[in-house]
Amino acid sequence: MRLGNNILFNAFRSISSILSEQQRKKAIVILFLSLINALNDILGLSLIAALVAIVAKQDLLDQTEILVQIKESIGYTDNFKFTLLLSVVVLFLTVIKNVISQFIVYIQAKFAFDVSQELSLKQYQYFFRMGYLFIKNVDSGKKTYSAIDVPYQFGNYYLLQLTVFVTEALVSVIIVLGIFIWKADIGLLLIFIMAPSVLIFYAFTKRKMQKFGDERNKLYPRSHFVLLETLTGFADIQLSNTQQRYQDAFGKIRRRINDIDARVVGIYQKLPQKFNEIIMSGGIVIILAAYYWIGGNKENVIILLGSFGIAAFRIVPSLNRMMNALLNVKNLSYVPSELIHLKENLTKFENARQMHISNALELKNISYSYPERKSTLDGINLKIQKGEFVGIVGESGSGKSTLLNVMLRFLIPDSGELTVDGQSIEETNSQSYQKMLAYVQQDVFIKEGTIRENIAFGFDNSEVNEGRILEIVKQTQLESLIAMFPEGLDHLLTEKGENLSGGQKQRIAIARSLYKDSDIFIFDEPTSALDPETEKTISELIAGLTNLHKTIIIVAHRVSTLARADRIVVMENGTISRTISYNELLQHKNEYETE
Ligand code: ADP
Ligand code: MG
């Protein structure tokens, strides 16, 4: 059969690269079970049809040899009583058939959901593998879509529809063979009428189905995106009075998605059934017309028509399901390409041992460029001693944050080396290295949970050292915050810490890094959103970290934040142009304190 050759080939190839070996084996079992189920259905229908025929035509009991034999062997003479017995047997078989069928249906559904769930997890794990740039540069709507929606579509629709297609194709072949054995001329007639019409039908609908699918694939992540952007940008949207624009955008996308779905479900998925019914009626017209023009025995024609009707009645339901499934697979043909095709298992994160610094952190001749961009860092050399306080200043866009991200090893330099006490930081030891780093940005991450959980971030509640927490609370001047709540440290913070001030969030971030026992504190403009008074206390807190032998690297655009820095590095166009003291910085205050 040439029908859908290409699409099926692609489908099976991508499935085999997406499913794990175990899933592939299961898929074959599922396919086999589906086939049993389909045959089971045909058998069930045939049993009922046979019973009805026997009830209607009791003579059959005396004419069909096997029935006569059974009747005799159990010693029944009364045909009606025997019919009753047969109906009980059919009832019994129907119960068995339905129990088996229910069981198979459950196994199929379980498999589909398992595949969805495993893929969803794999997509999610993939984010960690892809790392910083992926998280920063791929839009959040797309990420939500790829971790939640696409895996679901794959397991619960794509895979299932493909199974239906294969099963029904096999069933159709079996039925057609059966018809051939029964009456070869009817088989030929059926194929002569069905094959061209099915091919033409498919040719006309497949493109539309694929187009709908592709459009949906673009719209769906967009709708997530608008939603997520609304959540993060709520204040700005409200203040710029652009709520209507967001509502319109969201409404437009959802409307179009529903429009497509309505057409797919309401038209295209129903078309095969309608189409096949029409073609079969057309078949009758053809037979009659042939008789009318070519002539022949009238009785033969009536028998032919009867047989054609019976054959059509058997094949059409399978054909409907098969065509429908194929169209659905076409509609979802974007799904496999949206999933990662990874043969190897994803990284399992071992509990890395924290590294400690005893001498110096060094960047040697480091260069970095973002994908498809010109060089952002160009030959950076910087050696920072343990316990040193180094400030970084420079114009916006000069590469300060990028430099910090290289130090954090969120970005892997194109060339050059990052070392701690002379030991090179590579992929193998990067997790141990990162464990000793603290990173505090203007935007502090607050997780939904208690203040204690936010300080002892990443630790199990059971292993939290209360004494240390209290000590750190004191060091970071968080006591007054905690005193505000009756539950104290157990006070629940909301997602993103919306109910905290900027200064309080900074303190929690520093407390978190202290609890983790970080050696190196990396700050990226932590105080830029704070009022001068709070900025001063946070700056003092940061400077105080040197008393705890912490190494401090801080990008600041308020000069006063760097008052106690040992030295200040000036960045210009991705290079370090100078190293100056705080006093020199003060003399050029206006140059560096740019907003
Ligand atoms: P600074 O922190 O000094 O203001 P950055 O290091 O953030 O500067 O940016 C340096 C350059 O790198 C800028 O030109 C910026 O547009 C570019 N850049 C920053 N982040 C990314 C990113 N995630 N993807 C691509 N380019 C980026
Ligand atoms: Mg920056």
Coordinates of C-alpha atoms and ligand atoms in Angstrom, one line a residue:
M1 CA 0.0 0.0 0.0
R2 CA 1.4 3.3 -1.0
L3 CA -1.0 5.2 1.2
G4 CA 1.0 7.4 3.6
N5 CA 4.2 5.7 2.9
N6 CA 6.3 8.6 3.7
I7 CA 4.5 9.8 6.8
L8 CA 4.5 6.3 8.3
F9 CA 8.2 5.8 7.6
N10 CA 9.0 9.1 9.3
A11 CA 6.7 8.3 12.2
F12 CA 8.3 5.0 12.9
R13 CA 11.8 6.3 12.5
S14 CA 11.1 9.2 15.0
I15 CA 9.3 7.0 17.4
S16 CA 12.2 4.6 17.5
S17 CA 14.6 7.4 18.3
I18 CA 12.3 9.0 21.0
L19 CA 11.2 5.8 22.8
S20 CA 13.7 4.1 25.1
E21 CA 14.5 0.5 24.3
Q22 CA 12.1 -0.7 27.0
Q23 CA 9.3 1.5 25.7
R24 CA 9.9 0.2 22.2
K25 CA 9.5 -3.4 23.4
K26 CA 6.3 -2.4 25.2
A27 CA 5.0 -0.6 22.2
I28 CA 5.3 -3.9 20.2
V29 CA 3.3 -5.7 22.8
I30 CA 0.7 -3.0 22.8
L31 CA 0.4 -3.2 19.1
F32 CA -0.1 -6.9 19.3
L33 CA -2.7 -6.5 22.1
S34 CA -4.5 -3.8 20.0
L35 CA -4.7 -6.3 17.1
I36 CA -6.2 -8.9 19.5
N37 CA -8.7 -6.4 20.6
A38 CA -9.7 -5.4 17.1
L39 CA -10.2 -9.0 16.1
N40 CA -12.0 -9.6 19.4
D41 CA -14.4 -6.9 18.4
I42 CA -15.1 -8.4 15.0
L43 CA -15.6 -11.8 16.6
G44 CA -18.0 -10.4 19.1
L45 CA -20.1 -8.7 16.4
S46 CA -20.1 -11.9 14.3
L47 CA -21.3 -13.9 17.2
I48 CA -24.3 -11.7 17.8
A49 CA -25.0 -11.6 14.1
A50 CA -24.9 -15.4 13.9
L51 CA -27.2 -15.7 16.9
V52 CA -29.7 -13.2 15.4
A53 CA -29.6 -15.2 12.1
I54 CA -30.3 -18.4 14.0
V55 CA -33.2 -16.9 15.9
A56 CA -34.7 -15.6 12.7
K57 CA -34.1 -18.7 10.7
Q58 CA -34.4 -21.8 12.9
D59 CA -33.9 -24.0 9.8
L60 CA -30.2 -23.2 10.0
L61 CA -30.0 -25.4 13.0
D62 CA -30.9 -28.4 10.9
Q63 CA -28.9 -27.3 7.9
T64 CA -25.5 -26.3 9.3
E65 CA -23.5 -29.5 9.9
I66 CA -21.5 -28.4 12.8
L67 CA -24.6 -27.1 14.7
V68 CA -26.4 -30.4 14.0
Q69 CA -23.4 -32.3 15.3
I70 CA -23.3 -30.2 18.5
K71 CA -27.0 -30.5 19.0
E72 CA -26.8 -34.3 18.7
S73 CA -23.8 -34.7 20.9
I74 CA -25.5 -32.9 23.8
G75 CA -28.8 -34.6 23.1
Y76 CA -31.0 -31.6 22.3
T77 CA -34.0 -32.1 20.0
D78 CA -35.8 -28.9 20.6
N79 CA -34.4 -26.2 18.3
F80 CA -35.7 -23.3 20.4
K81 CA -34.2 -24.8 23.6
F82 CA -30.9 -25.2 21.7
T83 CA -31.1 -21.5 20.6
L84 CA -31.5 -20.5 24.2
L85 CA -28.4 -22.5 25.1
L86 CA -26.5 -20.8 22.3
S87 CA -27.6 -17.4 23.5
V88 CA -26.2 -18.3 27.0
V89 CA -22.9 -19.3 25.3
V90 CA -22.8 -16.1 23.4
L91 CA -23.5 -14.2 26.6
F92 CA -20.6 -16.0 28.3
L93 CA -18.2 -15.3 25.4
T94 CA -19.3 -11.7 25.3
V95 CA -18.5 -11.3 29.0
I96 CA -15.0 -12.9 28.4
K97 CA -14.4 -10.8 25.4
N98 CA -15.3 -7.6 27.2
V99 CA -13.2 -8.4 30.2
I100 CA -10.2 -9.0 27.9
S101 CA -10.9 -5.9 25.9
Q102 CA -11.2 -3.7 29.0
F103 CA -8.0 -5.0 30.3
I104 CA -6.2 -4.3 27.0
V105 CA -7.7 -0.8 26.8
Y106 CA -6.3 -0.1 30.3
I107 CA -2.9 -1.4 29.4
Q108 CA -2.9 0.8 26.3
A109 CA -3.9 3.9 28.2
K110 CA -1.3 3.2 30.9
F111 CA 1.4 2.8 28.4
A112 CA 0.4 6.1 26.7
F113 CA 0.4 8.0 30.0
D114 CA 3.7 6.4 31.1
V115 CA 5.3 7.5 27.9
S116 CA 4.0 11.0 28.3
Q117 CA 5.2 11.2 31.8
E118 CA 8.6 9.8 31.1
L119 CA 9.1 12.2 28.2
S120 CA 7.9 15.1 30.2
L121 CA 10.5 14.4 32.8
K122 CA 13.2 13.9 30.1
Q123 CA 12.3 17.3 28.6
Y124 CA 12.5 18.9 32.0
Q125 CA 15.8 17.3 32.8
Y126 CA 17.0 18.6 29.4
F127 CA 16.7 22.2 30.7
F128 CA 19.5 21.4 33.2
R129 CA 21.6 19.9 30.5
M130 CA 21.1 22.9 28.2
G131 CA 22.1 25.2 31.0
Y132 CA 22.2 28.9 31.4
L133 CA 21.9 30.3 27.8
F134 CA 19.0 28.1 27.0
I135 CA 17.2 29.1 30.2
K136 CA 17.9 32.8 29.4
N137 CA 17.3 32.9 25.7
V138 CA 14.5 30.4 25.0
D139 CA 11.1 31.9 25.8
S140 CA 9.3 30.6 28.8
G141 CA 6.1 29.8 26.8
K142 CA 8.1 27.5 24.6
K143 CA 9.7 25.8 27.5
T144 CA 6.4 25.2 29.3
Y145 CA 5.0 23.8 26.0
S146 CA 7.9 21.5 25.4
A147 CA 7.9 20.0 28.9
I148 CA 4.2 19.7 29.5
D149 CA 2.1 19.8 26.3
V150 CA 4.3 18.1 23.7
P151 CA 5.0 15.0 25.7
Y152 CA 1.3 14.6 26.4
Q153 CA 0.5 15.0 22.7
F154 CA 3.1 12.4 21.8
G155 CA 2.0 9.7 24.2
N156 CA -1.7 10.2 24.3
Y157 CA -2.4 11.2 20.7
Y158 CA 0.4 10.6 18.3
L159 CA 1.5 7.2 19.6
L160 CA -2.1 6.1 20.1
Q161 CA -3.3 7.1 16.7
L162 CA -0.4 5.4 15.1
T163 CA -1.3 2.2 17.0
V164 CA -4.9 2.6 15.8
F165 CA -3.7 3.0 12.3
V166 CA -1.5 0.0 12.3
T167 CA -4.1 -2.2 14.0
E168 CA -6.9 -1.1 11.7
A169 CA -4.7 -1.5 8.6
L170 CA -4.0 -5.1 9.7
V171 CA -7.6 -5.7 10.4
S172 CA -8.6 -4.3 7.0
V173 CA -6.1 -6.6 5.3
I174 CA -7.6 -9.6 7.2
I175 CA -11.1 -8.6 6.3
V176 CA -10.2 -8.1 2.6
L177 CA -8.5 -11.4 2.5
G178 CA -11.6 -13.0 4.1
I179 CA -13.7 -11.4 1.5
F180 CA -11.4 -12.6 -1.3
I181 CA -11.7 -16.2 0.0
W182 CA -15.4 -15.8 0.3
K183 CA -15.9 -14.2 -3.1
A184 CA -13.0 -13.1 -5.1
D185 CA -15.1 -11.0 -7.5
I186 CA -16.5 -9.0 -4.6
G187 CA -13.0 -8.5 -3.2
L188 CA -11.8 -7.1 -6.5
L189 CA -14.8 -4.9 -6.9
L190 CA -14.3 -3.5 -3.4
I191 CA -10.7 -2.8 -4.0
F192 CA -11.5 -1.3 -7.4
I193 CA -13.9 1.1 -5.8
M194 CA -12.2 1.8 -2.5
A195 CA -8.5 2.1 -3.3
P196 CA -8.6 5.1 -5.7
S197 CA -11.2 7.0 -3.7
V198 CA -9.2 6.6 -0.4
L199 CA -6.0 7.7 -2.1
I200 CA -7.7 10.8 -3.6
F201 CA -9.4 11.6 -0.3
Y202 CA -6.1 11.3 1.5
A203 CA -4.3 13.5 -1.0
F204 CA -6.8 16.2 -0.6
T205 CA -7.0 16.2 3.2
K206 CA -3.5 15.5 4.4
R207 CA -2.0 18.9 3.6
K208 CA -4.7 20.7 5.4
M209 CA -4.3 18.5 8.5
Q210 CA -0.6 19.0 8.6
K211 CA -1.1 22.8 8.1
F212 CA -3.5 22.9 11.0
G213 CA -1.1 20.9 13.2
D214 CA 1.8 23.2 12.3
E215 CA -0.2 26.3 13.1
R216 CA -1.3 24.9 16.4
N217 CA 2.3 24.1 17.2
K218 CA 3.2 27.7 16.8
L219 CA 0.2 29.1 18.6
Y220 CA 0.2 26.9 21.6
P221 CA 3.5 28.1 23.1
R222 CA 2.6 31.7 22.3
S223 CA -0.5 31.4 24.4
H224 CA 1.6 30.2 27.3
F225 CA 4.0 33.0 26.6
V226 CA 1.4 35.7 26.8
L227 CA 0.1 34.3 30.0
L228 CA 3.5 34.1 31.6
E229 CA 4.5 37.5 30.4
T230 CA 1.4 38.9 31.9
L231 CA 2.3 37.4 35.2
T232 CA 5.8 38.8 35.3
G233 CA 5.0 42.1 33.7
F234 CA 1.7 42.7 35.6
A235 CA 2.8 46.1 37.1
D236 CA 4.1 47.5 33.8
I237 CA 1.1 46.3 31.9
Q238 CA -1.3 47.8 34.4
L239 CA 0.6 51.1 34.5
S240 CA 1.0 51.5 30.8
N241 CA -2.7 50.7 30.4
T242 CA -2.0 47.9 28.0
Q243 CA -4.3 45.3 29.6
Q244 CA -6.6 45.4 26.7
R245 CA -3.8 44.7 24.3
Y246 CA -2.8 41.6 26.3
Q247 CA -6.3 40.4 26.5
D248 CA -6.7 40.8 22.8
A249 CA -3.5 39.0 22.1
F250 CA -4.4 36.2 24.4
G251 CA -8.0 36.0 23.1
K252 CA -6.8 36.0 19.5
I253 CA -4.4 33.1 20.0
R254 CA -6.9 31.0 22.0
R255 CA -9.6 31.7 19.4
R256 CA -7.5 30.6 16.6
I257 CA -6.4 27.4 18.4
N258 CA -10.1 26.6 19.1
D259 CA -11.0 27.4 15.6
I260 CA -8.5 24.9 14.3
D261 CA -9.5 22.3 16.9
A262 CA -13.2 22.7 16.0
R263 CA -12.4 22.1 12.3
V264 CA -10.1 19.2 13.0
V265 CA -12.6 17.5 15.4
G266 CA -15.8 18.6 13.7
I267 CA -14.9 18.2 10.1
Y268 CA -11.7 16.4 9.3
Q269 CA -12.0 13.6 11.9
K270 CA -15.6 12.9 10.7
L271 CA -14.9 13.1 7.0
P272 CA -13.6 9.5 6.4
Q273 CA -16.8 8.1 7.8
K274 CA -19.1 10.3 5.7
F275 CA -16.9 9.9 2.7
N276 CA -16.8 6.1 2.9
E277 CA -20.5 5.8 3.2
I278 CA -20.9 7.9 0.1
I279 CA -18.4 5.9 -1.8
M280 CA -20.2 2.6 -0.9
S281 CA -23.5 4.0 -2.1
G282 CA -21.6 5.1 -5.2
G283 CA -20.5 1.4 -5.5
I284 CA -24.1 0.3 -5.7
V285 CA -24.8 2.9 -8.4
I286 CA -21.7 1.6 -10.4
I287 CA -22.9 -2.0 -10.1
L288 CA -26.4 -1.1 -11.3
A289 CA -25.2 1.2 -14.0
A290 CA -22.9 -1.6 -15.3
Y291 CA -25.8 -3.9 -15.4
Y292 CA -27.9 -1.3 -17.1
W293 CA -25.5 -0.6 -19.9
I294 CA -23.6 -3.9 -20.2
G295 CA -26.4 -6.2 -19.4
G296 CA -26.4 -9.5 -17.6
N297 CA -28.4 -11.8 -15.4
K298 CA -30.6 -9.8 -13.1
E299 CA -30.5 -12.4 -10.4
N300 CA -26.7 -12.4 -10.4
V301 CA -26.8 -8.6 -10.0
I302 CA -29.0 -8.8 -6.9
I303 CA -26.7 -11.4 -5.4
L304 CA -23.7 -9.4 -6.2
L305 CA -25.3 -6.3 -4.6
G306 CA -26.2 -8.2 -1.5
S307 CA -22.7 -9.6 -1.2
F308 CA -21.2 -6.2 -1.9
G309 CA -23.3 -4.7 0.9
I310 CA -22.2 -7.3 3.4
A311 CA -18.6 -6.8 2.5
A312 CA -18.8 -3.1 2.7
F313 CA -20.5 -3.3 6.0
R314 CA -17.6 -5.3 7.3
I315 CA -14.8 -3.2 5.9
V316 CA -16.1 0.3 6.3
P317 CA -15.8 0.7 10.1
S318 CA -12.1 -0.4 10.0
L319 CA -11.4 1.8 7.0
N320 CA -13.0 4.8 8.8
R321 CA -10.8 4.3 11.8
M322 CA -7.7 3.8 9.7
M323 CA -8.2 6.9 7.7
N324 CA -9.1 8.9 10.7
A325 CA -6.0 7.8 12.5
L326 CA -3.8 8.5 9.5
L327 CA -5.2 12.1 9.3
N328 CA -4.5 12.6 13.0
V329 CA -1.0 11.4 12.7
K330 CA -0.6 13.9 9.8
N331 CA -2.1 16.6 12.0
L332 CA 0.4 15.8 14.8
S333 CA 3.4 15.3 12.5
Y334 CA 5.2 18.2 14.2
V335 CA 5.2 16.4 17.6
P336 CA 8.2 14.1 17.2
S337 CA 10.4 17.0 16.1
E338 CA 9.5 19.0 19.2
L339 CA 10.9 16.3 21.4
I340 CA 14.5 15.8 22.2
H341 CA 16.1 12.8 20.5
L342 CA 18.7 11.6 23.0
K343 CA 20.0 8.1 23.1
E344 CA 21.9 8.4 26.3
N345 CA 20.3 8.9 29.7
L346 CA 20.3 12.3 31.0
T347 CA 22.7 13.5 33.7
K348 CA 21.9 12.3 37.1
F349 CA 23.0 14.9 39.6
E350 CA 25.2 13.4 42.2
N351 CA 25.7 15.2 45.5
A352 CA 28.9 17.0 44.6
R353 CA 31.5 17.7 47.3
Q354 CA 32.0 21.3 47.9
M355 CA 35.4 22.7 46.9
H356 CA 37.2 25.2 49.0
I357 CA 39.6 27.9 48.0
S358 CA 42.8 28.4 49.8
N359 CA 44.8 30.5 47.5
A360 CA 43.4 32.2 44.5
L361 CA 40.7 32.2 41.7
E362 CA 42.2 33.0 38.4
L363 CA 40.9 33.8 34.9
K364 CA 43.6 33.2 32.3
N365 CA 43.2 34.8 28.9
I366 CA 39.4 34.2 28.8
S367 CA 37.4 35.0 25.7
Y368 CA 33.7 34.5 25.2
S369 CA 31.1 35.3 22.6
Y370 CA 27.4 34.6 22.7
P371 CA 26.1 32.5 19.8
E372 CA 26.0 34.5 16.6
R373 CA 27.5 37.6 18.3
K374 CA 30.8 39.2 18.1
S375 CA 33.2 38.7 21.0
T376 CA 31.8 39.8 24.4
L377 CA 34.8 39.0 26.5
D378 CA 38.2 39.4 24.9
G379 CA 41.3 38.0 26.6
I380 CA 40.4 38.6 30.2
N381 CA 43.2 38.0 32.8
L382 CA 42.3 38.4 36.4
K383 CA 43.7 36.9 39.6
I384 CA 41.7 37.2 42.8
Q385 CA 43.3 36.2 46.1
K386 CA 41.3 34.4 48.7
G387 CA 39.7 37.0 51.0
E388 CA 40.1 39.8 48.5
F389 CA 37.3 42.3 47.8
V390 CA 37.3 43.1 44.1
G391 CA 35.0 45.6 42.5
I392 CA 34.1 45.7 38.8
V393 CA 32.8 48.8 37.1
G394 CA 32.2 49.7 33.5
E395 CA 29.6 51.0 31.1
S396 CA 26.5 49.1 30.6
G397 CA 27.0 46.4 28.0
S398 CA 30.8 46.3 28.6
G399 CA 30.6 42.6 29.6
K400 CA 30.5 42.7 33.4
S401 CA 27.6 40.3 33.9
T402 CA 29.0 38.1 31.2
L403 CA 32.3 38.0 33.1
L404 CA 30.5 37.0 36.3
N405 CA 28.6 34.3 34.4
V406 CA 31.9 32.9 33.2
M407 CA 33.2 32.9 36.7
L408 CA 30.1 31.1 37.8
R409 CA 30.7 28.7 35.0
F410 CA 27.2 29.3 33.7
L411 CA 28.9 30.2 30.4
I412 CA 31.8 28.1 29.1
P413 CA 34.5 30.3 27.7
D414 CA 35.5 29.8 24.0
S415 CA 39.1 29.9 25.1
G416 CA 41.2 30.5 28.2
E417 CA 41.1 28.8 31.6
L418 CA 39.4 29.2 34.9
T419 CA 41.4 27.9 37.9
V420 CA 41.1 27.6 41.6
D421 CA 44.4 27.2 43.5
G422 CA 45.9 26.3 40.1
Q423 CA 43.3 23.5 39.5
S424 CA 41.5 23.9 36.2
I425 CA 37.7 24.0 36.4
E426 CA 36.2 21.7 33.9
E427 CA 32.9 20.0 33.4
T428 CA 33.9 17.2 35.7
N429 CA 34.5 19.4 38.7
S430 CA 32.2 22.3 37.9
Q431 CA 29.5 21.2 40.3
S432 CA 31.9 21.0 43.2
Y433 CA 33.2 24.4 42.2
Q434 CA 29.8 25.9 41.9
K435 CA 28.9 24.7 45.3
M436 CA 31.4 27.1 46.9
L437 CA 30.0 30.1 45.1
A438 CA 27.3 32.5 46.2
Y439 CA 25.6 34.6 43.6
V440 CA 23.4 37.5 44.5
Q441 CA 21.7 39.6 41.9
Q442 CA 19.4 42.6 42.0
D443 CA 16.5 40.1 41.6
V444 CA 16.8 37.7 44.5
F445 CA 15.2 34.3 44.0
I446 CA 12.8 33.6 46.8
K447 CA 11.2 30.2 46.8
E448 CA 7.7 29.6 48.1
G449 CA 8.4 28.4 51.6
T450 CA 9.3 29.5 55.1
I451 CA 12.1 32.0 55.8
R452 CA 14.1 29.1 57.3
E453 CA 13.7 27.1 54.1
N454 CA 14.8 30.1 52.1
I455 CA 17.9 30.5 54.2
A456 CA 18.8 26.8 54.3
F457 CA 18.0 26.5 50.6
G458 CA 18.8 23.1 49.2
F459 CA 19.0 21.4 52.6
D460 CA 16.4 19.0 53.9
N461 CA 14.4 20.4 56.8
S462 CA 15.6 17.6 59.0
E463 CA 19.3 18.5 58.5
V464 CA 18.9 22.2 59.2
N465 CA 21.2 23.5 62.0
E466 CA 19.1 25.9 64.0
G467 CA 22.0 27.4 65.8
R468 CA 23.7 28.3 62.6
I469 CA 20.5 29.8 61.2
L470 CA 20.2 32.1 64.3
E471 CA 23.8 33.1 64.1
I472 CA 23.4 34.0 60.4
V473 CA 20.2 35.8 61.0
K474 CA 22.1 38.0 63.4
Q475 CA 25.0 38.6 61.0
T476 CA 22.7 39.6 58.2
Q477 CA 20.5 41.8 60.5
L478 CA 17.4 39.8 59.7
E479 CA 16.2 39.8 63.3
S480 CA 13.9 42.7 62.9
L481 CA 12.2 41.0 59.9
I482 CA 11.7 37.8 61.7
A483 CA 10.4 39.6 64.8
M484 CA 7.6 41.0 62.6
F485 CA 5.9 37.6 62.3
P486 CA 4.3 35.6 65.0
E487 CA 5.7 32.4 63.4
G488 CA 9.2 33.9 63.2
L489 CA 11.4 31.8 61.0
D490 CA 8.5 29.7 60.0
H491 CA 6.7 32.5 58.3
L492 CA 5.8 31.6 54.8
L493 CA 7.2 33.7 52.0
T494 CA 5.2 33.8 48.7
E495 CA 6.6 32.9 45.4
K496 CA 9.2 35.5 44.3
G497 CA 9.0 37.1 47.8
E498 CA 6.5 39.7 46.7
N499 CA 5.8 40.6 50.3
L500 CA 9.4 41.5 51.1
S501 CA 11.4 44.7 50.5
G502 CA 14.4 44.7 48.2
G503 CA 16.8 45.1 51.2
Q504 CA 15.1 42.2 53.0
K505 CA 15.5 40.0 49.9
Q506 CA 19.2 40.9 49.6
R507 CA 19.7 40.0 53.3
I508 CA 18.0 36.6 52.7
A509 CA 20.2 36.0 49.7
I510 CA 23.3 36.8 51.7
A511 CA 22.1 34.7 54.6
R512 CA 21.5 31.8 52.2
S513 CA 25.0 32.0 50.9
L514 CA 26.4 32.1 54.4
Y515 CA 24.4 29.1 55.4
K516 CA 25.7 27.2 52.4
D517 CA 29.2 28.2 53.6
S518 CA 30.2 29.7 50.3
D519 CA 33.8 30.8 49.9
I520 CA 33.4 33.2 47.1
F521 CA 30.6 35.7 46.9
I522 CA 29.7 37.1 43.5
F523 CA 27.4 40.1 43.4
D524 CA 25.8 41.6 40.3
E525 CA 24.6 45.0 41.1
P526 CA 22.8 43.8 44.2
T527 CA 22.0 47.2 45.5
S528 CA 21.0 49.0 42.4
A529 CA 17.3 48.9 43.3
L530 CA 17.7 50.0 46.9
D531 CA 17.3 53.4 48.5
P532 CA 20.6 55.0 49.7
E533 CA 20.0 54.2 53.3
T534 CA 19.4 50.4 52.7
E535 CA 22.1 50.4 50.1
K536 CA 24.5 51.6 52.8
T537 CA 23.6 48.9 55.3
I538 CA 23.7 46.2 52.6
S539 CA 27.1 47.5 51.4
E540 CA 28.4 47.3 54.9
L541 CA 27.1 43.8 55.3
I542 CA 28.9 42.8 52.1
A543 CA 32.1 44.5 53.1
G544 CA 31.8 42.7 56.5
L545 CA 32.0 39.4 54.7
T546 CA 35.8 39.9 54.4
N547 CA 36.0 39.5 58.2
L548 CA 34.6 36.0 57.7
H549 CA 37.5 35.4 55.1
K550 CA 35.1 35.4 52.2
T551 CA 36.2 36.4 48.8
I552 CA 34.0 39.1 47.3
I553 CA 33.6 40.0 43.6
I554 CA 31.1 42.7 43.0
V555 CA 29.8 44.6 40.0
A556 CA 28.4 47.8 41.3
H557 CA 27.3 51.0 39.6
R558 CA 27.0 52.9 42.8
V559 CA 30.5 53.9 43.7
S560 CA 29.8 54.0 47.4
T561 CA 29.2 50.2 47.4
L562 CA 32.9 49.7 46.7
A563 CA 34.2 51.9 49.5
R564 CA 36.0 49.0 51.1
A565 CA 37.1 47.2 48.0
D566 CA 40.8 46.3 47.8
R567 CA 40.9 47.2 44.1
I568 CA 38.5 48.0 41.3
V569 CA 38.7 46.6 37.8
V570 CA 37.4 48.7 35.0
M571 CA 35.8 47.0 32.0
E572 CA 35.6 48.4 28.6
N573 CA 34.3 46.6 25.5
G574 CA 34.9 43.1 26.9
T575 CA 38.4 43.8 28.2
I576 CA 39.9 45.0 31.5
S577 CA 41.2 48.4 30.7
R578 CA 42.5 49.4 34.1
T579 CA 42.8 48.4 37.7
I580 CA 42.3 51.3 40.2
S581 CA 41.8 52.1 43.8
Y582 CA 38.7 53.4 45.5
N583 CA 40.2 56.8 45.8
E584 CA 40.9 56.9 42.0
L585 CA 37.4 55.7 41.4
L586 CA 36.0 58.6 43.5
Q587 CA 38.0 61.0 41.4
H588 CA 36.3 59.7 38.3
K589 CA 33.0 59.1 40.0
N590 CA 30.9 60.6 37.2
E591 CA 32.5 58.4 34.6
Y592 CA 31.6 55.2 36.4
E593 CA 28.3 55.9 38.2
T594 CA 26.2 55.7 35.1
E595 CA 22.7 54.5 35.1
Ligands
ADP1 P1 27.0 44.5 31.4 O1 26.6 43.6 32.5 O2 28.3 45.1 31.5 O3 26.0 45.6 31.3 P2 26.5 42.2 29.8 O4 27.6 41.3 30.1 O5 25.2 41.9 30.3 O6 27.0 43.7 30.1 O7 26.4 42.2 28.2 C1 27.5 42.3 27.3 C2 27.0 42.1 25.9 O8 26.5 40.8 25.7 C3 25.9 43.0 25.5 O9 26.1 43.5 24.2 C4 24.7 42.1 25.6 O10 23.7 42.5 24.6 C5 25.2 40.7 25.2 N1 24.4 39.7 25.9 C6 24.2 39.7 27.3 N2 23.5 38.6 27.6 C7 23.2 37.9 26.4 C8 22.6 36.7 26.1 N3 21.9 35.9 27.0 N4 22.5 36.3 24.8 C9 23.1 37.1 23.9 N5 23.8 38.2 24.1 C10 23.9 38.6 25.4
MG2 MG 25.0 43.5 33.8

